[in-house]
Short mmCIF file of N, CA and C in Angstrom, two decimals:
data_model
loop_
_atom_site.label_atom_id
_atom_site.label_comp_id
_atom_site.label_asym_id
_atom_site.label_seq_id
_atom_site.Cartn_x
_atom_site.Cartn_y
_atom_site.Cartn_z
N ILE A 1 -11.79 17.99 -101.28
CA ILE A 1 -13.23 18.16 -101.39
C ILE A 1 -13.91 17.68 -100.11
N THR A 2 -13.50 16.50 -99.63
CA THR A 2 -14.14 15.99 -98.42
C THR A 2 -13.86 16.89 -97.22
N SER A 3 -12.66 17.42 -97.12
CA SER A 3 -12.35 18.34 -96.01
C SER A 3 -13.22 19.58 -96.09
N ALA A 4 -13.38 20.13 -97.27
CA ALA A 4 -14.22 21.32 -97.44
C ALA A 4 -15.67 21.01 -97.06
N LEU A 5 -16.15 19.85 -97.45
CA LEU A 5 -17.53 19.48 -97.12
C LEU A 5 -17.72 19.27 -95.62
N TYR A 6 -16.73 18.66 -94.97
CA TYR A 6 -16.84 18.48 -93.52
C TYR A 6 -16.76 19.81 -92.77
N ASN A 7 -16.24 20.83 -93.42
CA ASN A 7 -16.21 22.17 -92.81
C ASN A 7 -17.51 22.93 -93.02
N VAL A 8 -18.43 22.39 -93.82
CA VAL A 8 -19.74 23.02 -94.02
C VAL A 8 -20.57 22.77 -92.77
N GLU A 9 -21.14 23.82 -92.24
CA GLU A 9 -21.96 23.71 -91.03
C GLU A 9 -23.10 22.71 -91.24
N GLY A 10 -23.22 21.77 -90.32
CA GLY A 10 -24.29 20.80 -90.36
C GLY A 10 -23.98 19.50 -91.07
N VAL A 11 -22.87 19.41 -91.80
CA VAL A 11 -22.52 18.16 -92.48
C VAL A 11 -22.06 17.15 -91.43
N LYS A 12 -22.75 16.00 -91.42
CA LYS A 12 -22.46 14.96 -90.43
C LYS A 12 -21.60 13.85 -91.00
N SER A 13 -21.88 13.46 -92.25
CA SER A 13 -21.11 12.39 -92.88
C SER A 13 -21.29 12.49 -94.39
N LEU A 14 -20.43 11.77 -95.11
CA LEU A 14 -20.52 11.78 -96.57
C LEU A 14 -19.79 10.58 -97.14
N TRP A 15 -20.08 10.33 -98.41
CA TRP A 15 -19.35 9.32 -99.19
C TRP A 15 -18.93 10.01 -100.47
N PHE A 16 -17.65 9.93 -100.78
CA PHE A 16 -17.09 10.58 -101.97
C PHE A 16 -16.47 9.51 -102.87
N GLN A 17 -16.71 9.63 -104.16
CA GLN A 17 -16.02 8.78 -105.13
C GLN A 17 -15.91 9.52 -106.45
N GLU A 18 -14.94 9.07 -107.27
CA GLU A 18 -14.75 9.72 -108.56
C GLU A 18 -14.52 8.68 -109.65
N ASN A 19 -14.89 9.08 -110.86
CA ASN A 19 -14.64 8.28 -112.05
C ASN A 19 -13.55 8.99 -112.84
N ILE A 20 -12.37 8.41 -112.84
CA ILE A 20 -11.25 9.03 -113.56
C ILE A 20 -11.15 8.53 -115.00
N GLU A 21 -12.04 7.61 -115.37
CA GLU A 21 -12.02 7.05 -116.72
C GLU A 21 -12.71 7.98 -117.72
N GLY A 22 -12.40 7.79 -118.98
CA GLY A 22 -13.00 8.58 -120.06
C GLY A 22 -14.33 8.03 -120.54
N THR A 23 -14.88 7.06 -119.81
CA THR A 23 -16.17 6.46 -120.16
C THR A 23 -17.06 6.41 -118.93
N THR A 24 -18.36 6.25 -119.15
CA THR A 24 -19.29 6.09 -118.03
C THR A 24 -19.00 4.76 -117.34
N GLU A 25 -18.90 4.79 -116.03
CA GLU A 25 -18.57 3.60 -115.24
C GLU A 25 -19.56 3.46 -114.09
N SER A 26 -19.77 2.23 -113.65
CA SER A 26 -20.55 1.97 -112.44
C SER A 26 -19.57 1.73 -111.31
N ILE A 27 -19.62 2.59 -110.30
CA ILE A 27 -18.72 2.49 -109.15
C ILE A 27 -19.58 2.37 -107.90
N ASN A 28 -19.43 1.28 -107.19
CA ASN A 28 -20.25 1.01 -105.99
C ASN A 28 -21.75 1.11 -106.29
N GLY A 29 -22.12 0.70 -107.49
CA GLY A 29 -23.53 0.71 -107.87
C GLY A 29 -24.05 2.06 -108.36
N ILE A 30 -23.18 3.04 -108.48
CA ILE A 30 -23.57 4.38 -108.93
C ILE A 30 -23.04 4.58 -110.35
N SER A 31 -23.94 4.92 -111.27
CA SER A 31 -23.53 5.20 -112.65
C SER A 31 -22.91 6.60 -112.70
N MET A 32 -21.66 6.65 -113.10
CA MET A 32 -20.93 7.92 -113.12
C MET A 32 -20.43 8.22 -114.53
N VAL A 33 -20.79 9.40 -115.04
CA VAL A 33 -20.31 9.81 -116.35
C VAL A 33 -18.79 9.98 -116.29
N ARG A 34 -18.19 10.07 -117.44
CA ARG A 34 -16.72 10.15 -117.50
C ARG A 34 -16.20 11.35 -116.72
N ASN A 35 -15.04 11.18 -116.15
CA ASN A 35 -14.34 12.26 -115.44
C ASN A 35 -15.27 13.04 -114.51
N SER A 36 -15.87 12.32 -113.56
CA SER A 36 -16.84 12.96 -112.68
C SER A 36 -16.61 12.60 -111.23
N ILE A 37 -17.27 13.38 -110.36
CA ILE A 37 -17.29 13.07 -108.95
C ILE A 37 -18.74 12.90 -108.51
N TRP A 38 -18.93 12.07 -107.51
CA TRP A 38 -20.24 11.83 -106.91
C TRP A 38 -20.05 11.89 -105.41
N VAL A 39 -20.86 12.71 -104.77
CA VAL A 39 -20.78 12.85 -103.32
C VAL A 39 -22.18 12.73 -102.74
N CYS A 40 -22.32 11.87 -101.75
CA CYS A 40 -23.57 11.72 -101.02
C CYS A 40 -23.34 12.35 -99.65
N VAL A 41 -24.11 13.40 -99.34
CA VAL A 41 -23.85 14.22 -98.15
C VAL A 41 -25.05 14.20 -97.22
N ASP A 42 -24.79 13.91 -95.95
CA ASP A 42 -25.80 13.99 -94.90
C ASP A 42 -25.58 15.28 -94.12
N GLY A 43 -26.53 16.20 -94.23
CA GLY A 43 -26.46 17.45 -93.47
C GLY A 43 -25.95 18.61 -94.31
N GLY A 44 -26.01 19.78 -93.71
CA GLY A 44 -25.61 21.01 -94.39
C GLY A 44 -26.70 21.48 -95.33
N SER A 45 -26.72 22.76 -95.59
CA SER A 45 -27.71 23.29 -96.53
C SER A 45 -27.30 22.95 -97.96
N ASP A 46 -28.28 22.82 -98.84
CA ASP A 46 -27.98 22.51 -100.24
C ASP A 46 -27.03 23.53 -100.84
N LEU A 47 -27.28 24.81 -100.58
CA LEU A 47 -26.44 25.86 -101.17
C LEU A 47 -25.01 25.80 -100.63
N ASP A 48 -24.84 25.59 -99.32
CA ASP A 48 -23.49 25.52 -98.75
C ASP A 48 -22.72 24.32 -99.27
N VAL A 49 -23.40 23.18 -99.40
CA VAL A 49 -22.74 21.98 -99.94
C VAL A 49 -22.34 22.22 -101.39
N ALA A 50 -23.24 22.77 -102.19
CA ALA A 50 -22.94 23.03 -103.60
C ALA A 50 -21.80 24.04 -103.75
N ALA A 51 -21.79 25.08 -102.93
CA ALA A 51 -20.72 26.09 -102.99
C ALA A 51 -19.37 25.47 -102.65
N ALA A 52 -19.33 24.60 -101.66
CA ALA A 52 -18.08 23.93 -101.29
C ALA A 52 -17.60 23.02 -102.42
N LEU A 53 -18.54 22.34 -103.08
CA LEU A 53 -18.16 21.49 -104.20
C LEU A 53 -17.61 22.32 -105.36
N LEU A 54 -18.28 23.41 -105.69
CA LEU A 54 -17.81 24.25 -106.79
C LEU A 54 -16.43 24.81 -106.51
N GLU A 55 -16.20 25.26 -105.30
CA GLU A 55 -14.93 25.88 -104.94
C GLU A 55 -13.76 24.89 -104.95
N ASN A 56 -14.05 23.61 -104.76
CA ASN A 56 -12.97 22.65 -104.53
C ASN A 56 -12.81 21.55 -105.57
N LYS A 57 -13.66 21.48 -106.57
CA LYS A 57 -13.51 20.42 -107.56
C LYS A 57 -12.45 20.78 -108.60
N SER A 58 -11.98 19.78 -109.31
CA SER A 58 -11.00 19.99 -110.37
C SER A 58 -11.68 20.62 -111.57
N LEU A 59 -10.94 21.43 -112.31
CA LEU A 59 -11.48 22.06 -113.51
C LEU A 59 -11.87 21.01 -114.53
N GLY A 60 -13.00 21.19 -115.18
CA GLY A 60 -13.45 20.28 -116.22
C GLY A 60 -14.09 19.00 -115.70
N CYS A 61 -14.20 18.86 -114.40
CA CYS A 61 -14.78 17.65 -113.80
C CYS A 61 -16.30 17.77 -113.76
N ASN A 62 -16.99 16.70 -114.14
CA ASN A 62 -18.45 16.67 -114.07
C ASN A 62 -18.91 16.30 -112.67
N TRP A 63 -20.18 16.62 -112.39
CA TRP A 63 -20.82 16.19 -111.15
C TRP A 63 -21.88 15.17 -111.48
N VAL A 64 -22.17 14.30 -110.52
CA VAL A 64 -23.24 13.32 -110.65
C VAL A 64 -24.07 13.36 -109.38
N GLY A 65 -25.39 13.32 -109.52
CA GLY A 65 -26.27 13.27 -108.35
C GLY A 65 -27.65 13.79 -108.66
N ASP A 66 -28.59 13.47 -107.77
CA ASP A 66 -29.99 13.86 -107.97
C ASP A 66 -30.28 15.30 -107.56
N GLU A 67 -29.51 15.82 -106.60
CA GLU A 67 -29.72 17.21 -106.17
C GLU A 67 -29.00 18.13 -107.15
N GLU A 68 -29.70 19.16 -107.60
CA GLU A 68 -29.10 20.14 -108.51
C GLU A 68 -29.29 21.52 -107.91
N VAL A 69 -28.18 22.23 -107.71
CA VAL A 69 -28.22 23.56 -107.11
C VAL A 69 -27.42 24.52 -107.99
N VAL A 70 -28.03 25.63 -108.34
CA VAL A 70 -27.34 26.64 -109.14
C VAL A 70 -26.51 27.51 -108.20
N VAL A 71 -25.21 27.60 -108.50
CA VAL A 71 -24.29 28.41 -107.70
C VAL A 71 -23.61 29.38 -108.65
N ILE A 72 -23.48 30.62 -108.23
CA ILE A 72 -22.77 31.62 -109.03
C ILE A 72 -21.34 31.72 -108.51
N GLU A 73 -20.41 31.46 -109.40
CA GLU A 73 -18.99 31.53 -109.05
C GLU A 73 -18.65 33.00 -108.81
N PRO A 74 -18.10 33.35 -107.63
CA PRO A 74 -17.93 34.76 -107.26
C PRO A 74 -17.02 35.59 -108.18
N SER A 75 -15.94 35.02 -108.69
CA SER A 75 -15.03 35.85 -109.47
C SER A 75 -15.46 36.04 -110.92
N SER A 76 -16.08 35.02 -111.53
CA SER A 76 -16.49 35.13 -112.93
C SER A 76 -17.97 35.43 -113.10
N LEU A 77 -18.74 35.29 -112.01
CA LEU A 77 -20.20 35.44 -112.02
C LEU A 77 -20.88 34.44 -112.95
N GLN A 78 -20.17 33.36 -113.28
CA GLN A 78 -20.72 32.31 -114.11
C GLN A 78 -21.60 31.41 -113.25
N GLU A 79 -22.75 31.00 -113.83
CA GLU A 79 -23.65 30.08 -113.13
C GLU A 79 -23.24 28.64 -113.40
N TYR A 80 -23.19 27.86 -112.34
CA TYR A 80 -22.91 26.43 -112.45
C TYR A 80 -24.07 25.67 -111.81
N THR A 81 -24.47 24.59 -112.43
CA THR A 81 -25.43 23.69 -111.81
C THR A 81 -24.63 22.55 -111.19
N VAL A 82 -24.55 22.59 -109.88
CA VAL A 82 -23.77 21.62 -109.12
C VAL A 82 -24.69 20.46 -108.73
N LYS A 83 -24.21 19.24 -108.92
CA LYS A 83 -25.00 18.06 -108.58
C LYS A 83 -24.32 17.28 -107.46
N PHE A 84 -25.13 16.77 -106.57
CA PHE A 84 -24.68 15.88 -105.51
C PHE A 84 -25.86 15.04 -105.08
N GLN A 85 -25.66 14.18 -104.11
CA GLN A 85 -26.70 13.25 -103.66
C GLN A 85 -26.97 13.43 -102.18
N ARG A 86 -28.23 13.22 -101.80
CA ARG A 86 -28.61 13.11 -100.38
C ARG A 86 -28.90 11.63 -100.13
N PRO A 87 -28.56 11.11 -98.94
CA PRO A 87 -28.75 9.67 -98.69
C PRO A 87 -30.23 9.30 -98.50
N ASP A 88 -30.55 8.09 -98.95
CA ASP A 88 -31.87 7.52 -98.69
C ASP A 88 -31.85 6.98 -97.27
N PRO A 89 -32.86 7.31 -96.45
CA PRO A 89 -32.88 6.80 -95.07
C PRO A 89 -33.28 5.33 -95.04
N ILE A 90 -32.55 4.54 -94.25
CA ILE A 90 -32.82 3.12 -94.08
C ILE A 90 -33.05 2.86 -92.59
N GLU A 91 -34.30 2.66 -92.24
CA GLU A 91 -34.65 2.44 -90.83
C GLU A 91 -34.42 0.98 -90.47
N PHE A 92 -34.05 0.75 -89.20
CA PHE A 92 -33.86 -0.62 -88.74
C PHE A 92 -34.27 -0.76 -87.29
N LEU A 93 -34.56 -2.01 -86.91
CA LEU A 93 -34.94 -2.36 -85.54
C LEU A 93 -33.75 -2.98 -84.82
N VAL A 94 -33.73 -2.86 -83.50
CA VAL A 94 -32.68 -3.48 -82.69
C VAL A 94 -33.35 -4.22 -81.54
N ARG A 95 -32.88 -5.44 -81.30
CA ARG A 95 -33.36 -6.22 -80.15
C ARG A 95 -32.14 -6.69 -79.37
N VAL A 96 -32.08 -6.29 -78.10
CA VAL A 96 -30.94 -6.61 -77.24
C VAL A 96 -31.40 -7.58 -76.15
N THR A 97 -30.63 -8.64 -75.98
CA THR A 97 -30.87 -9.57 -74.89
C THR A 97 -29.80 -9.34 -73.83
N SER A 98 -30.26 -8.99 -72.60
CA SER A 98 -29.35 -8.71 -71.51
C SER A 98 -30.02 -9.07 -70.19
N PRO A 99 -29.38 -9.92 -69.40
CA PRO A 99 -30.00 -10.31 -68.13
C PRO A 99 -29.98 -9.20 -67.07
N ASN A 100 -29.09 -8.23 -67.21
CA ASN A 100 -28.98 -7.19 -66.18
C ASN A 100 -29.02 -5.77 -66.74
N GLY A 101 -29.35 -5.62 -68.00
CA GLY A 101 -29.32 -4.30 -68.62
C GLY A 101 -30.56 -3.48 -68.33
N ASP A 102 -30.35 -2.19 -68.15
CA ASP A 102 -31.45 -1.24 -67.97
C ASP A 102 -31.91 -0.77 -69.36
N THR A 103 -33.19 -0.92 -69.65
CA THR A 103 -33.71 -0.60 -70.99
C THR A 103 -33.38 0.82 -71.41
N ALA A 104 -33.59 1.78 -70.53
CA ALA A 104 -33.32 3.19 -70.88
C ALA A 104 -31.85 3.41 -71.18
N ASN A 105 -30.95 2.79 -70.39
CA ASN A 105 -29.51 2.94 -70.63
C ASN A 105 -29.10 2.30 -71.94
N ILE A 106 -29.67 1.13 -72.23
CA ILE A 106 -29.33 0.44 -73.49
C ILE A 106 -29.78 1.28 -74.68
N LYS A 107 -30.99 1.81 -74.62
CA LYS A 107 -31.46 2.67 -75.72
C LYS A 107 -30.57 3.89 -75.87
N ALA A 108 -30.22 4.52 -74.75
CA ALA A 108 -29.37 5.72 -74.81
C ALA A 108 -28.01 5.40 -75.42
N ALA A 109 -27.44 4.25 -75.06
CA ALA A 109 -26.13 3.87 -75.59
C ALA A 109 -26.19 3.62 -77.10
N ILE A 110 -27.26 2.96 -77.55
CA ILE A 110 -27.40 2.68 -78.98
C ILE A 110 -27.58 3.97 -79.77
N LEU A 111 -28.39 4.89 -79.26
CA LEU A 111 -28.59 6.16 -79.96
C LEU A 111 -27.32 7.01 -79.94
N ALA A 112 -26.55 6.94 -78.85
CA ALA A 112 -25.27 7.66 -78.80
C ALA A 112 -24.29 7.07 -79.81
N TRP A 113 -24.27 5.73 -79.91
CA TRP A 113 -23.40 5.09 -80.90
C TRP A 113 -23.80 5.53 -82.31
N GLN A 114 -25.10 5.50 -82.60
CA GLN A 114 -25.59 5.89 -83.91
C GLN A 114 -25.14 7.30 -84.26
N ASP A 115 -25.18 8.20 -83.28
CA ASP A 115 -24.82 9.61 -83.51
C ASP A 115 -23.31 9.86 -83.49
N GLY A 116 -22.52 8.83 -83.21
CA GLY A 116 -21.07 8.99 -83.20
C GLY A 116 -20.53 9.66 -81.96
N THR A 117 -21.27 9.59 -80.84
CA THR A 117 -20.81 10.26 -79.62
C THR A 117 -20.25 9.29 -78.58
N VAL A 118 -20.08 8.02 -78.94
CA VAL A 118 -19.44 7.07 -78.05
C VAL A 118 -17.94 7.11 -78.35
N THR A 119 -17.14 7.39 -77.35
CA THR A 119 -15.70 7.53 -77.51
C THR A 119 -15.10 6.30 -78.19
N GLY A 120 -14.34 6.57 -79.25
CA GLY A 120 -13.65 5.50 -79.97
C GLY A 120 -14.49 4.80 -81.03
N MET A 121 -15.73 5.24 -81.22
CA MET A 121 -16.60 4.59 -82.21
C MET A 121 -17.13 5.65 -83.17
N GLU A 122 -17.16 5.31 -84.45
CA GLU A 122 -17.59 6.26 -85.47
C GLU A 122 -19.10 6.49 -85.51
N GLY A 123 -19.86 5.46 -85.20
CA GLY A 123 -21.31 5.59 -85.33
C GLY A 123 -21.73 5.36 -86.76
N LEU A 124 -22.95 5.77 -87.07
CA LEU A 124 -23.48 5.55 -88.41
C LEU A 124 -23.31 6.79 -89.27
N GLY A 125 -22.86 6.58 -90.48
CA GLY A 125 -22.73 7.65 -91.45
C GLY A 125 -23.19 7.15 -92.80
N VAL A 126 -23.09 7.99 -93.79
CA VAL A 126 -23.47 7.61 -95.14
C VAL A 126 -22.68 6.37 -95.55
N GLY A 127 -23.40 5.33 -95.98
CA GLY A 127 -22.76 4.10 -96.44
C GLY A 127 -22.22 3.20 -95.35
N SER A 128 -22.49 3.51 -94.07
CA SER A 128 -22.00 2.68 -92.96
C SER A 128 -22.91 1.49 -92.73
N ASP A 129 -22.34 0.29 -92.74
CA ASP A 129 -23.10 -0.91 -92.43
C ASP A 129 -23.48 -0.91 -90.95
N VAL A 130 -24.56 -1.63 -90.62
CA VAL A 130 -25.02 -1.74 -89.24
C VAL A 130 -24.55 -3.08 -88.69
N SER A 131 -23.74 -3.04 -87.64
CA SER A 131 -23.17 -4.24 -87.06
C SER A 131 -23.72 -4.49 -85.66
N PRO A 132 -24.39 -5.62 -85.45
CA PRO A 132 -24.83 -5.95 -84.10
C PRO A 132 -23.66 -6.02 -83.11
N PHE A 133 -22.51 -6.49 -83.58
CA PHE A 133 -21.32 -6.55 -82.73
C PHE A 133 -20.91 -5.15 -82.26
N GLU A 134 -20.94 -4.17 -83.16
CA GLU A 134 -20.61 -2.80 -82.78
C GLU A 134 -21.63 -2.23 -81.80
N ILE A 135 -22.90 -2.58 -82.00
CA ILE A 135 -23.93 -2.11 -81.09
C ILE A 135 -23.67 -2.66 -79.69
N ALA A 136 -23.35 -3.96 -79.59
CA ALA A 136 -23.02 -4.55 -78.29
C ALA A 136 -21.80 -3.86 -77.68
N GLY A 137 -20.81 -3.59 -78.51
CA GLY A 137 -19.62 -2.89 -78.03
C GLY A 137 -19.93 -1.50 -77.51
N ALA A 138 -20.84 -0.81 -78.18
CA ALA A 138 -21.22 0.53 -77.74
C ALA A 138 -21.93 0.48 -76.39
N ILE A 139 -22.81 -0.49 -76.23
CA ILE A 139 -23.51 -0.63 -74.94
C ILE A 139 -22.48 -0.86 -73.84
N ASN A 140 -21.52 -1.74 -74.08
CA ASN A 140 -20.49 -2.02 -73.08
C ASN A 140 -19.53 -0.86 -72.87
N ALA A 141 -19.30 -0.06 -73.91
CA ALA A 141 -18.43 1.11 -73.76
C ALA A 141 -19.07 2.16 -72.86
N VAL A 142 -20.38 2.33 -72.98
CA VAL A 142 -21.08 3.34 -72.19
C VAL A 142 -21.47 2.80 -70.81
N TYR A 143 -21.89 1.54 -70.78
CA TYR A 143 -22.32 0.90 -69.52
C TYR A 143 -21.59 -0.43 -69.35
N PRO A 144 -20.32 -0.39 -68.89
CA PRO A 144 -19.50 -1.60 -68.83
C PRO A 144 -20.07 -2.70 -67.92
N GLU A 145 -20.93 -2.32 -67.01
CA GLU A 145 -21.50 -3.32 -66.11
C GLU A 145 -22.63 -4.13 -66.76
N THR A 146 -23.07 -3.71 -67.93
CA THR A 146 -24.17 -4.39 -68.62
C THR A 146 -23.63 -5.60 -69.39
N PHE A 147 -24.22 -6.76 -69.11
CA PHE A 147 -23.87 -7.96 -69.85
C PHE A 147 -24.82 -8.08 -71.04
N VAL A 148 -24.26 -8.08 -72.24
CA VAL A 148 -25.05 -8.22 -73.46
C VAL A 148 -24.81 -9.62 -74.00
N SER A 149 -25.86 -10.42 -74.02
CA SER A 149 -25.70 -11.79 -74.53
C SER A 149 -26.03 -11.91 -76.01
N LYS A 150 -26.84 -10.95 -76.52
CA LYS A 150 -27.18 -11.04 -77.95
C LYS A 150 -27.72 -9.70 -78.43
N VAL A 151 -27.35 -9.32 -79.64
CA VAL A 151 -27.92 -8.16 -80.32
C VAL A 151 -28.37 -8.63 -81.70
N GLU A 152 -29.63 -8.34 -82.00
CA GLU A 152 -30.19 -8.68 -83.30
C GLU A 152 -30.72 -7.40 -83.95
N ILE A 153 -30.69 -7.38 -85.26
CA ILE A 153 -31.24 -6.25 -86.00
C ILE A 153 -32.18 -6.78 -87.08
N ALA A 154 -33.08 -5.92 -87.51
CA ALA A 154 -34.00 -6.25 -88.60
C ALA A 154 -34.18 -5.00 -89.45
N PRO A 155 -34.05 -5.12 -90.77
CA PRO A 155 -34.26 -3.95 -91.63
C PRO A 155 -35.73 -3.52 -91.61
N GLY A 156 -35.97 -2.24 -91.74
CA GLY A 156 -37.33 -1.72 -91.78
C GLY A 156 -37.92 -1.60 -90.39
N THR A 157 -39.24 -1.66 -90.32
CA THR A 157 -39.92 -1.51 -89.04
C THR A 157 -40.78 -2.72 -88.69
N SER A 158 -40.62 -3.79 -89.43
CA SER A 158 -41.36 -5.02 -89.17
C SER A 158 -40.38 -6.09 -88.73
N PRO A 159 -40.56 -6.62 -87.52
CA PRO A 159 -39.58 -7.59 -87.01
C PRO A 159 -39.72 -8.98 -87.62
N SER A 160 -39.72 -9.05 -88.93
CA SER A 160 -39.92 -10.33 -89.60
C SER A 160 -38.62 -11.07 -89.87
N SER A 161 -37.50 -10.38 -89.79
CA SER A 161 -36.24 -11.04 -90.17
C SER A 161 -35.10 -10.65 -89.23
N TRP A 162 -35.22 -10.99 -87.96
CA TRP A 162 -34.15 -10.71 -87.00
C TRP A 162 -32.90 -11.48 -87.39
N THR A 163 -31.76 -10.82 -87.25
CA THR A 163 -30.49 -11.46 -87.59
C THR A 163 -29.37 -10.88 -86.73
N THR A 164 -28.32 -11.66 -86.59
CA THR A 164 -27.11 -11.17 -85.93
C THR A 164 -26.06 -10.81 -86.98
N ASP A 165 -26.43 -10.93 -88.25
CA ASP A 165 -25.53 -10.57 -89.34
C ASP A 165 -25.50 -9.05 -89.54
N VAL A 166 -24.46 -8.59 -90.17
CA VAL A 166 -24.32 -7.18 -90.51
C VAL A 166 -25.36 -6.80 -91.56
N LEU A 167 -26.00 -5.65 -91.37
CA LEU A 167 -26.94 -5.11 -92.36
C LEU A 167 -26.15 -4.22 -93.31
N ALA A 168 -26.04 -4.65 -94.57
CA ALA A 168 -25.28 -3.90 -95.57
C ALA A 168 -26.05 -2.64 -95.98
N ILE A 169 -25.34 -1.53 -96.00
CA ILE A 169 -25.91 -0.24 -96.38
C ILE A 169 -25.15 0.27 -97.60
N ALA A 170 -25.86 0.66 -98.63
CA ALA A 170 -25.25 1.15 -99.86
C ALA A 170 -24.64 2.54 -99.65
N VAL A 171 -23.80 2.95 -100.58
CA VAL A 171 -23.10 4.23 -100.46
C VAL A 171 -24.02 5.44 -100.58
N ASP A 172 -25.26 5.21 -101.03
CA ASP A 172 -26.22 6.31 -101.13
C ASP A 172 -27.34 6.18 -100.09
N GLU A 173 -27.02 5.48 -98.99
CA GLU A 173 -28.01 5.26 -97.93
C GLU A 173 -27.42 5.65 -96.57
N LEU A 174 -28.34 5.93 -95.64
CA LEU A 174 -27.95 6.26 -94.26
C LEU A 174 -28.89 5.51 -93.33
N ALA A 175 -28.34 4.56 -92.57
CA ALA A 175 -29.14 3.77 -91.65
C ALA A 175 -29.42 4.57 -90.39
N PHE A 176 -30.60 4.31 -89.81
CA PHE A 176 -30.94 4.96 -88.54
C PHE A 176 -31.96 4.13 -87.79
N THR A 177 -31.99 4.31 -86.49
CA THR A 177 -33.00 3.71 -85.65
C THR A 177 -33.52 4.79 -84.71
N THR A 178 -34.59 4.47 -84.01
CA THR A 178 -35.17 5.39 -83.03
C THR A 178 -35.32 4.65 -81.72
N SER A 179 -35.56 5.39 -80.67
CA SER A 179 -35.77 4.79 -79.36
C SER A 179 -36.90 3.78 -79.41
N GLY A 180 -37.95 4.09 -80.14
CA GLY A 180 -39.09 3.20 -80.26
C GLY A 180 -38.82 1.93 -81.04
N ASN A 181 -37.71 1.92 -81.78
CA ASN A 181 -37.33 0.74 -82.57
C ASN A 181 -36.39 -0.17 -81.82
N ILE A 182 -36.09 0.14 -80.56
CA ILE A 182 -35.13 -0.64 -79.78
C ILE A 182 -35.88 -1.36 -78.66
N THR A 183 -35.71 -2.69 -78.61
CA THR A 183 -36.32 -3.48 -77.52
C THR A 183 -35.26 -4.31 -76.85
#
């Protein structure tokens, strides 16, 4: 299922989980009915994601999610209401302390890391925690001459709680920052 979803044009990341039990279970904070799958998908059109799910799920398996898309199965012409989830956006601020860093380069490196275009680094995807350590590593991977003495992050857009701790992101969330959120 995950391979099929990653082959859907525009899909950037996802989180997949299933409930194999015969009862409703809470898995990673998501209430899942018995024998079901739950997928949180970033990107791709609703119809393409739903079609990939219908084509690749196990027979008799339920879907869980807030998005509901009606898909017609091509061979039987039966209508299915396919359910999946879109991630909730979680914005965050970044503050970098560097005695020799160029502001524009640091911002570019952080945005490249976020997008997963820094070699050897995954970047941010659905359910990915935000690590100041990884951000520092991304800056050094792109601009090795830059000395980074500290990276702090703050959830939201108000710098009231700067921290060097990892910002935990739930499986139904997608963290992001913007150039304007980086100082």
